[in-house]
Amino acid sequence: MSCQRQTVSQFTHAVLDAETSPATLQQVVEHGFEQIAEAQTASRAPLACAAGCAFCCYHPVDITAPEAFALAAYLRTVLSDAEFEAVATRLAANAARIQALSHDEHALAQIPCALLNH
């Protein structure tokens, strides 16, 4: 395990051993995002994506509960109530569509991410 990954793992375990409230989970996710941003900055490798590219938005993406909570909290701050409800509706529709699909079937279905604005 890399030093940075071990540090993140130790931080996560220490925080979650102390408390597992939604606020604590949010803190862990935010810390992880900060570590990712620092690693990207340090690597100086250009990202393959660019504004307007939606290639990755049609592939299955796994998300943990803490990430989902963090994303929902963020979306509540940047979207109107109507926009948030539209995303929630698309999420529910996507969940219903993929529920019976295998991972491979899901990938082949090319279902757009619920966060993708068409």
Short mmCIF file of C-alpha atoms in Angstrom, two decimals:
data_model
loop_
_atom_site.label_atom_id
_atom_site.label_comp_id
_atom_site.label_asym_id
_atom_site.label_seq_id
_atom_site.Cartn_x
_atom_site.Cartn_y
_atom_site.Cartn_z
CA MET A 1 0.00 0.00 0.00
CA SER A 2 1.37 3.42 -0.92
CA CYS A 3 2.26 5.86 1.84
CA GLN A 4 -0.49 8.29 0.85
CA ARG A 5 -3.08 5.53 0.61
CA GLN A 6 -2.01 4.20 4.01
CA THR A 7 -2.32 7.70 5.50
CA VAL A 8 -5.85 8.08 4.13
CA SER A 9 -6.76 4.61 5.39
CA GLN A 10 -5.41 5.37 8.87
CA PHE A 11 -7.27 8.70 8.96
CA THR A 12 -10.51 7.04 7.88
CA HIS A 13 -10.25 4.26 10.47
CA ALA A 14 -9.36 6.70 13.25
CA VAL A 15 -12.31 8.97 12.50
CA LEU A 16 -14.82 6.16 12.05
CA ASP A 17 -13.63 4.36 15.19
CA ALA A 18 -14.47 7.52 17.13
CA GLU A 19 -17.86 8.25 15.57
CA THR A 20 -20.00 7.19 12.60
CA SER A 21 -22.50 10.02 12.24
CA PRO A 22 -23.46 11.41 8.81
CA ALA A 23 -21.30 14.46 9.57
CA THR A 24 -18.31 12.22 10.27
CA LEU A 25 -18.86 10.30 7.05
CA GLN A 26 -19.03 13.62 5.22
CA GLN A 27 -15.69 14.60 6.80
CA VAL A 28 -14.09 11.35 5.65
CA VAL A 29 -15.35 11.79 2.08
CA GLU A 30 -14.20 15.42 1.94
CA HIS A 31 -10.77 14.39 3.23
CA GLY A 32 -10.59 11.74 0.51
CA PHE A 33 -11.53 14.27 -2.17
CA GLU A 34 -8.83 16.63 -0.86
CA GLN A 35 -6.26 13.83 -1.07
CA ILE A 36 -7.30 13.07 -4.66
CA ALA A 37 -7.05 16.74 -5.64
CA GLU A 38 -3.58 16.98 -4.08
CA ALA A 39 -2.42 13.83 -5.88
CA GLN A 40 -3.73 15.13 -9.21
CA THR A 41 -1.97 18.46 -8.69
CA ALA A 42 1.27 16.75 -7.72
CA SER A 43 1.21 14.36 -10.69
CA ARG A 44 0.76 17.18 -13.22
CA ALA A 45 -0.67 14.60 -15.62
CA PRO A 46 -3.39 16.14 -17.77
CA LEU A 47 -6.90 14.79 -17.35
CA ALA A 48 -8.23 12.94 -20.37
CA CYS A 49 -11.59 14.67 -20.18
CA ALA A 50 -12.53 18.17 -21.24
CA ALA A 51 -15.49 20.50 -21.03
CA GLY A 52 -18.41 19.11 -22.99
CA CYS A 53 -17.14 15.52 -23.00
CA ALA A 54 -19.70 13.01 -21.70
CA PHE A 55 -17.88 9.75 -22.56
CA CYS A 56 -17.61 8.58 -18.94
CA CYS A 57 -21.22 9.56 -18.23
CA TYR A 58 -22.52 6.41 -19.94
CA HIS A 59 -20.60 3.81 -17.94
CA PRO A 60 -21.50 2.11 -14.66
CA VAL A 61 -19.99 3.91 -11.69
CA ASP A 62 -19.93 2.47 -8.19
CA ILE A 63 -20.58 4.86 -5.33
CA THR A 64 -20.36 4.31 -1.60
CA ALA A 65 -23.00 5.51 0.83
CA PRO A 66 -20.77 8.29 2.23
CA GLU A 67 -20.03 9.48 -1.32
CA ALA A 68 -23.76 9.48 -2.12
CA PHE A 69 -24.54 11.50 1.00
CA ALA A 70 -21.76 13.97 0.19
CA LEU A 71 -22.98 14.30 -3.38
CA ALA A 72 -26.58 14.84 -2.27
CA ALA A 73 -25.50 17.48 0.24
CA TYR A 74 -23.48 19.27 -2.44
CA LEU A 75 -26.30 19.12 -4.98
CA ARG A 76 -28.67 20.62 -2.40
CA THR A 77 -26.40 23.67 -2.27
CA VAL A 78 -26.03 24.19 -6.03
CA LEU A 79 -29.35 23.10 -7.51
CA SER A 80 -32.80 24.58 -7.18
CA ASP A 81 -35.47 22.39 -5.60
CA ALA A 82 -36.87 21.62 -9.05
CA GLU A 83 -33.43 20.69 -10.43
CA PHE A 84 -32.70 18.50 -7.40
CA GLU A 85 -36.04 16.71 -7.82
CA ALA A 86 -35.32 16.18 -11.52
CA VAL A 87 -31.99 14.52 -10.65
CA ALA A 88 -33.72 12.38 -8.00
CA THR A 89 -36.34 11.32 -10.54
CA ARG A 90 -33.64 10.38 -13.08
CA LEU A 91 -31.75 8.45 -10.38
CA ALA A 92 -34.87 6.46 -9.50
CA ALA A 93 -35.56 5.74 -13.17
CA ASN A 94 -31.96 4.61 -13.73
CA ALA A 95 -32.06 2.41 -10.63
CA ALA A 96 -35.23 0.74 -11.90
CA ARG A 97 -33.64 0.17 -15.33
CA ILE A 98 -30.42 -1.37 -14.04
CA GLN A 99 -31.79 -3.36 -11.10
CA ALA A 100 -32.03 -6.63 -13.03
CA LEU A 101 -28.95 -6.06 -15.22
CA SER A 102 -25.56 -7.66 -14.75
CA HIS A 103 -22.57 -5.32 -14.69
CA ASP A 104 -21.80 -6.17 -18.33
CA GLU A 105 -25.42 -5.64 -19.40
CA HIS A 106 -25.44 -2.31 -17.58
CA ALA A 107 -22.28 -1.22 -19.38
CA LEU A 108 -23.73 -2.20 -22.75
CA ALA A 109 -27.03 -0.41 -22.05
CA GLN A 110 -25.29 3.00 -22.27
CA ILE A 111 -27.65 4.55 -19.69
CA PRO A 112 -26.75 8.22 -19.19
CA CYS A 113 -25.76 9.35 -15.71
CA ALA A 114 -28.64 10.98 -13.84
CA LEU A 115 -26.39 14.00 -13.25
CA LEU A 116 -25.78 14.51 -16.96
CA ASN A 117 -27.68 17.54 -18.22
CA HIS A 118 -29.17 16.92 -21.65
#
